[in-house]
Coordinates of C-alpha atoms and ligand atoms in Angstrom, one line a residue:
M43 CA 28.4 73.0 -18.0
T44 CA 30.1 74.3 -15.6
Q45 CA 31.4 71.8 -12.7
P46 CA 30.2 71.9 -9.3
K47 CA 32.0 73.4 -6.7
S48 CA 31.1 70.3 -4.8
I49 CA 29.1 67.1 -4.9
N50 CA 27.1 66.4 -2.2
L51 CA 25.8 62.7 -1.0
T52 CA 22.5 63.2 -2.7
R53 CA 24.1 64.2 -6.5
Y54 CA 26.6 61.1 -5.9
L55 CA 24.1 58.6 -5.1
V56 CA 21.4 59.9 -7.8
E57 CA 24.8 59.6 -10.6
Q58 CA 25.1 56.4 -9.2
E59 CA 21.7 55.2 -9.8
R60 CA 21.1 57.0 -13.0
E61 CA 24.5 56.7 -15.0
H62 CA 25.7 53.2 -13.5
G63 CA 22.6 51.6 -12.4
A64 CA 24.7 50.7 -9.4
I65 CA 21.9 51.5 -6.9
T66 CA 18.0 51.0 -7.0
P67 CA 15.6 54.0 -5.4
H68 CA 15.4 52.1 -2.1
L69 CA 18.9 51.7 -1.8
R70 CA 19.9 55.2 -2.6
L71 CA 16.9 56.3 0.3
L72 CA 18.4 53.9 2.9
V73 CA 22.2 55.2 2.5
E74 CA 20.6 58.8 2.4
V75 CA 18.0 57.8 5.7
V76 CA 21.7 56.3 7.4
A77 CA 23.6 59.0 6.5
R78 CA 21.3 61.7 7.8
A79 CA 21.3 59.1 11.4
C80 CA 24.8 59.4 11.4
K81 CA 24.3 63.5 11.3
R82 CA 22.2 63.2 14.3
I83 CA 24.6 60.5 16.0
S84 CA 27.3 63.2 15.8
L85 CA 25.7 66.2 17.2
A86 CA 24.7 63.5 20.2
V87 CA 28.8 62.5 20.4
N88 CA 29.7 66.3 20.5
K89 CA 27.5 67.2 23.2
G90 CA 29.9 65.4 25.1
A91 CA 29.5 66.2 29.0
L92 CA 26.9 69.2 28.2
G93 CA 24.3 66.6 26.9
D94 CA 23.0 63.4 29.2
V95 CA 25.1 61.3 26.5
L96 CA 28.0 60.1 28.4
G97 CA 28.5 57.4 30.7
A98 CA 26.9 54.0 31.3
A99 CA 23.7 53.2 30.1
G100 CA 22.7 50.7 33.1
S101 CA 22.3 48.2 30.8
D102 CA 24.3 45.3 28.9
N103 CA 24.3 44.0 25.5
V104 CA 24.2 40.8 23.5
Q105 CA 27.7 40.4 23.9
G106 CA 26.9 40.6 28.0
E107 CA 29.0 44.2 27.6
A108 CA 28.1 46.9 29.5
Q109 CA 26.1 49.6 27.2
K110 CA 26.9 53.4 27.5
K111 CA 24.7 55.7 27.2
L112 CA 25.5 56.9 23.1
D113 CA 25.4 53.2 22.1
V114 CA 21.7 53.1 23.4
I115 CA 20.9 56.6 21.5
A116 CA 22.9 55.7 18.4
N117 CA 20.7 52.6 18.2
D118 CA 17.7 54.3 18.6
V119 CA 18.3 56.8 16.1
L120 CA 19.0 54.5 13.3
L121 CA 16.0 52.3 14.2
E122 CA 13.6 55.5 14.0
A123 CA 15.5 56.5 10.6
N124 CA 14.8 53.5 8.8
E125 CA 11.6 52.0 9.9
W126 CA 8.8 54.3 8.1
G127 CA 10.8 54.8 4.5
G128 CA 9.6 51.1 3.2
H129 CA 13.1 50.5 1.8
L130 CA 13.7 47.7 4.4
A131 CA 12.4 44.4 5.3
A132 CA 14.2 44.2 8.9
M133 CA 17.3 45.5 11.0
A134 CA 19.9 43.8 13.0
S135 CA 22.7 45.4 15.4
E136 CA 24.8 44.5 17.9
E137 CA 22.7 46.2 20.5
M138 CA 20.1 44.2 20.2
D139 CA 19.6 40.5 20.6
T140 CA 17.6 39.4 17.8
V141 CA 16.5 40.7 14.7
H142 CA 13.9 43.9 14.4
P143 CA 11.3 43.6 11.6
V144 CA 10.1 46.8 10.6
D145 CA 6.7 47.2 11.9
S146 CA 4.1 45.9 9.6
H147 CA 2.1 49.1 10.1
Y148 CA 4.7 50.3 7.3
P149 CA 5.8 49.4 4.0
R150 CA 8.7 46.4 4.0
G151 CA 11.3 46.8 1.2
E152 CA 13.8 44.7 -0.3
Y153 CA 17.2 45.2 2.1
L154 CA 18.2 44.3 5.4
L155 CA 20.6 46.6 7.4
L156 CA 23.2 45.5 9.9
F157 CA 24.9 48.1 12.1
D158 CA 27.6 48.7 14.8
P159 CA 25.7 51.6 15.9
L160 CA 28.4 52.8 17.8
D161 CA 31.7 51.1 17.4
G162 CA 34.7 51.9 20.0
S163 CA 32.5 52.6 22.9
S164 CA 35.4 52.1 25.2
N165 CA 36.9 55.7 24.1
I166 CA 33.4 57.5 24.1
D167 CA 34.3 59.0 27.6
V168 CA 37.7 60.2 27.0
D169 CA 36.8 62.2 23.6
V170 CA 38.6 59.5 21.3
T171 CA 37.5 58.8 17.5
I172 CA 34.3 56.5 17.6
G173 CA 32.2 55.4 14.5
T174 CA 29.3 53.7 13.3
I175 CA 29.4 50.9 11.0
F176 CA 26.8 49.5 8.6
S177 CA 25.9 47.2 6.0
V178 CA 23.4 46.1 3.6
L179 CA 21.9 42.5 2.2
R180 CA 19.1 41.9 0.1
I181 CA 16.3 39.9 1.8
P182 CA 15.9 36.8 0.0
A183 CA 12.8 37.1 -2.6
D184 CA 10.5 34.2 -0.9
A185 CA 11.7 35.5 2.1
G186 CA 8.1 36.5 4.0
E187 CA 8.3 37.5 7.9
P188 CA 12.1 38.6 8.2
E189 CA 13.9 36.3 10.2
E190 CA 17.5 35.9 11.6
R191 CA 18.6 33.2 9.1
H192 CA 17.7 35.5 6.4
F193 CA 21.0 37.7 7.6
L194 CA 23.1 34.6 7.6
Q195 CA 24.8 35.7 4.1
P196 CA 28.8 35.9 3.3
G197 CA 29.9 39.1 2.9
R198 CA 30.5 39.2 -0.6
D199 CA 26.7 39.3 -1.1
Q200 CA 26.6 42.9 0.3
V201 CA 25.1 45.4 -1.9
A202 CA 26.5 48.2 0.4
A203 CA 28.4 48.9 2.9
G204 CA 30.0 52.0 4.9
Y205 CA 31.1 53.7 8.0
C206 CA 30.7 57.2 10.1
V207 CA 33.9 58.3 11.7
Y208 CA 33.1 61.0 14.5
G209 CA 36.5 62.5 14.5
P210 CA 38.2 66.0 13.8
Q211 CA 35.9 65.6 10.9
T212 CA 32.9 63.8 10.4
Q213 CA 33.5 61.5 7.6
L214 CA 30.9 58.8 5.8
V215 CA 33.0 56.4 3.5
L216 CA 30.8 54.2 1.4
T217 CA 31.0 51.7 -1.0
V218 CA 28.0 50.7 -2.9
G219 CA 30.3 48.1 -5.0
R220 CA 31.8 50.7 -7.7
G221 CA 35.0 51.5 -5.6
V222 CA 34.9 54.0 -2.4
A223 CA 33.8 57.1 -1.8
V224 CA 34.6 59.6 1.2
F225 CA 32.4 62.5 2.2
T226 CA 33.0 65.2 5.0
L227 CA 30.3 66.5 6.7
D228 CA 29.8 70.5 6.2
R229 CA 28.4 71.4 9.1
E230 CA 27.3 75.1 7.5
Q231 CA 25.4 73.7 5.0
G232 CA 24.2 70.1 6.8
S233 CA 25.5 67.6 3.9
F234 CA 28.0 65.6 3.4
V235 CA 30.3 66.7 0.4
L236 CA 32.3 64.5 -1.8
T237 CA 36.0 64.7 -0.8
D238 CA 37.6 61.4 -2.5
G239 CA 35.5 59.8 -4.9
D240 CA 38.0 56.8 -5.7
L241 CA 39.8 56.0 -2.3
R242 CA 42.8 53.4 -3.0
I243 CA 44.8 51.8 -0.7
P244 CA 48.5 51.7 -1.1
P245 CA 49.1 47.9 -1.7
S246 CA 52.4 47.9 1.2
T247 CA 52.7 49.5 4.1
G248 CA 55.3 50.4 6.8
E249 CA 52.4 50.7 9.6
F250 CA 50.7 48.0 11.6
S251 CA 47.8 48.0 13.8
I252 CA 47.1 45.5 16.9
N253 CA 47.2 45.6 20.4
M254 CA 49.9 44.2 21.7
S255 CA 49.4 43.1 25.1
N256 CA 47.9 40.3 23.8
M257 CA 51.1 39.4 22.2
R258 CA 51.9 36.3 24.3
H259 CA 48.4 34.5 23.5
W260 CA 48.7 35.0 19.4
A261 CA 48.9 32.0 17.3
Q262 CA 52.6 31.5 15.5
P263 CA 51.3 32.9 12.1
V264 CA 50.6 36.5 13.8
R265 CA 53.9 35.8 16.2
R266 CA 55.9 35.3 13.3
Y267 CA 54.4 38.6 11.2
I268 CA 54.9 40.6 13.9
D269 CA 58.2 39.7 15.1
E270 CA 59.5 40.3 11.4
C271 CA 57.6 43.4 11.8
L272 CA 59.9 44.2 15.0
Q273 CA 63.1 43.6 13.9
G274 CA 63.1 46.2 11.1
K275 CA 66.1 47.2 9.2
E276 CA 68.0 44.4 10.7
G277 CA 65.3 41.6 10.3
P278 CA 64.0 39.9 7.1
R279 CA 61.7 42.8 6.4
G280 CA 64.3 45.1 5.6
R281 CA 62.6 48.2 7.0
D282 CA 61.6 49.2 9.9
F283 CA 57.9 49.4 11.2
N284 CA 55.6 51.7 12.7
M285 CA 52.4 50.9 15.2
R286 CA 49.3 52.6 15.6
W287 CA 46.1 51.2 17.6
V288 CA 43.5 53.5 18.9
G289 CA 41.1 50.6 19.9
S290 CA 38.5 52.1 17.8
M291 CA 37.9 49.8 14.8
V292 CA 36.6 52.1 12.8
A293 CA 39.4 54.9 13.8
D294 CA 42.4 52.1 12.8
V295 CA 40.6 50.6 9.6
H296 CA 39.8 54.6 8.5
R297 CA 43.6 55.6 8.7
I298 CA 44.7 52.2 6.9
L299 CA 42.0 53.2 4.1
M300 CA 43.2 57.0 3.9
R301 CA 47.2 56.3 4.3
G302 CA 47.7 52.6 4.2
G303 CA 48.6 50.1 6.9
V304 CA 47.6 46.5 8.2
F305 CA 44.7 45.9 10.8
L306 CA 45.0 42.5 13.2
Y307 CA 42.7 41.6 15.3
P308 CA 43.6 37.9 15.5
W309 CA 42.3 34.8 17.3
D310 CA 44.1 34.5 20.7
K311 CA 44.1 31.6 23.1
R312 CA 42.5 33.9 26.1
E313 CA 38.9 32.8 24.6
P314 CA 40.2 29.6 22.6
G315 CA 36.8 29.1 22.0
K316 CA 36.2 32.1 19.9
P317 CA 37.5 32.8 16.6
G318 CA 37.9 36.5 17.5
K319 CA 37.2 39.2 19.4
L320 CA 35.1 41.4 16.6
R321 CA 31.9 40.4 15.2
L322 CA 31.3 39.0 11.4
L323 CA 28.1 40.3 10.3
Y324 CA 28.2 44.2 11.2
E325 CA 31.8 44.9 11.6
A326 CA 34.3 42.5 9.4
N327 CA 32.3 42.2 6.5
P328 CA 31.2 45.7 5.8
M329 CA 35.0 46.9 6.2
S330 CA 36.2 43.5 4.4
L331 CA 34.3 45.2 1.7
L332 CA 35.0 48.7 1.9
V333 CA 39.2 47.5 2.1
E334 CA 38.7 45.2 -1.2
Q335 CA 36.6 47.7 -3.3
A336 CA 39.7 50.3 -2.2
G337 CA 42.1 47.3 -3.6
G338 CA 43.1 46.2 -0.4
A339 CA 42.6 42.5 1.4
A340 CA 40.9 41.4 4.6
V341 CA 41.2 37.5 5.6
A342 CA 40.8 35.7 8.8
G343 CA 43.5 33.5 8.7
A344 CA 43.8 31.7 5.7
Q345 CA 40.5 32.5 4.4
R346 CA 38.8 35.8 2.9
I347 CA 36.6 37.0 5.1
L348 CA 34.1 37.7 2.6
D349 CA 33.6 34.3 2.0
I350 CA 32.9 33.1 5.1
E351 CA 29.3 31.6 5.7
P352 CA 27.7 32.8 8.9
T353 CA 26.1 30.5 11.3
A354 CA 25.1 32.8 13.5
L355 CA 23.8 36.5 13.7
H356 CA 26.2 38.3 16.4
Q357 CA 29.1 35.5 15.5
R358 CA 32.9 36.8 15.8
C359 CA 35.8 36.4 13.8
S360 CA 40.0 36.6 13.4
V361 CA 40.5 40.1 11.3
M362 CA 43.3 41.2 9.3
L363 CA 43.0 43.6 6.9
G364 CA 44.7 46.6 5.1
S365 CA 47.4 46.9 2.3
R366 CA 47.2 44.0 -0.6
E367 CA 50.5 42.9 0.1
E368 CA 51.0 42.7 4.3
V369 CA 47.7 40.9 3.9
E370 CA 48.9 38.4 1.6
R371 CA 52.1 37.6 3.9
L372 CA 50.1 37.0 6.7
Q373 CA 47.4 35.0 4.5
Q374 CA 50.5 33.0 3.5
Y375 CA 52.0 32.5 7.3
H376 CA 48.5 31.2 8.1
A377 CA 48.6 28.8 5.2
Q378 CA 52.1 27.7 5.9
S379 CA 50.9 26.7 9.6
A380 CA 47.6 24.8 8.6
Ligands
LIG86 P1 40.9 46.0 22.8 C1 35.5 48.2 20.5 O1 35.5 47.9 21.3 C2 36.4 46.9 19.7 O2 35.1 46.2 19.3 C3 36.6 47.6 18.2 O3 36.1 49.0 17.9 C4 38.7 47.7 18.7 O4 39.2 47.7 17.3 C5 38.4 46.6 19.9 O5 37.4 46.5 20.0 C6 39.6 47.2 20.6 O6 39.9 45.9 21.4 O7 40.6 44.4 23.2 O8 41.9 46.7 22.3 O9 40.1 46.7 23.8

């Protein structure tokens, strides 16, 4: 049998369903619908100043952050795309205060979809890489009308997670619990083509990713880790380190998935009452599942992120993830200082 020149997303998902029983028909439909929505978002992002997509939307999100026009466009595209398929019970988004049950006009399915429709919004107007992050949970069987409490599940219970990164290429990175697959958008045929069927993060790295301007606010274990990296070959690590910070989690995490590294957005004393800046349910959890499925690790200080029991839809957490050896070192430094 001649091997196909390329496997697209649909064939990959059919094989995951048929050969591995890894997904259900509804989950296959969900991923395909989200991927199609990401293609539409990518087109809007690529329009830039040529379309009415840049600048502020004139509204704030639940985080009190000014929304960009593309935040709202991306959110609306994902809501519309997922409303009618019968695969979802409800959705939740960084851009919406409360959960969004699927309109009772349509059949409801067994899944919950959470997303940050356009992560890295501060980069939109300066043409720096941004992306869409999504997470999939099952709604409890006896749930009835979908409510916020149904979304409050630990990240280890996700049935799928992924992101679409809008950079020099548009790439979809996905896990359905059997490793990580990478698809690159072929705009000529209009489909995501499999370009890596089993992405693995290198266990060690010489590259860290953190916003250094916050250094004076960090807790001691993070200070220690970064100071040791900065001491380079002459210091306790015995090697030099490089640093990258895009300011868009999708871009930084994608680089780490592709070539290794460690990403940190830790707690700091600027807002001591908040555990961190990034959101647990639709940023940290999906990225942590992808990183672990690729052989890396993801912690909030000493605790595994995927074990955090959520108490609120938009709660935040400290994030340290990437190459396993570096994350385990950070986890150890936090455990020692506890
Ligand atoms: P800072 C984007 O706004 C975001 O939520 C993440 O994508 C990114 O990693 C982080 O904030 C950047 O935060 O404080 O460096 O601007």
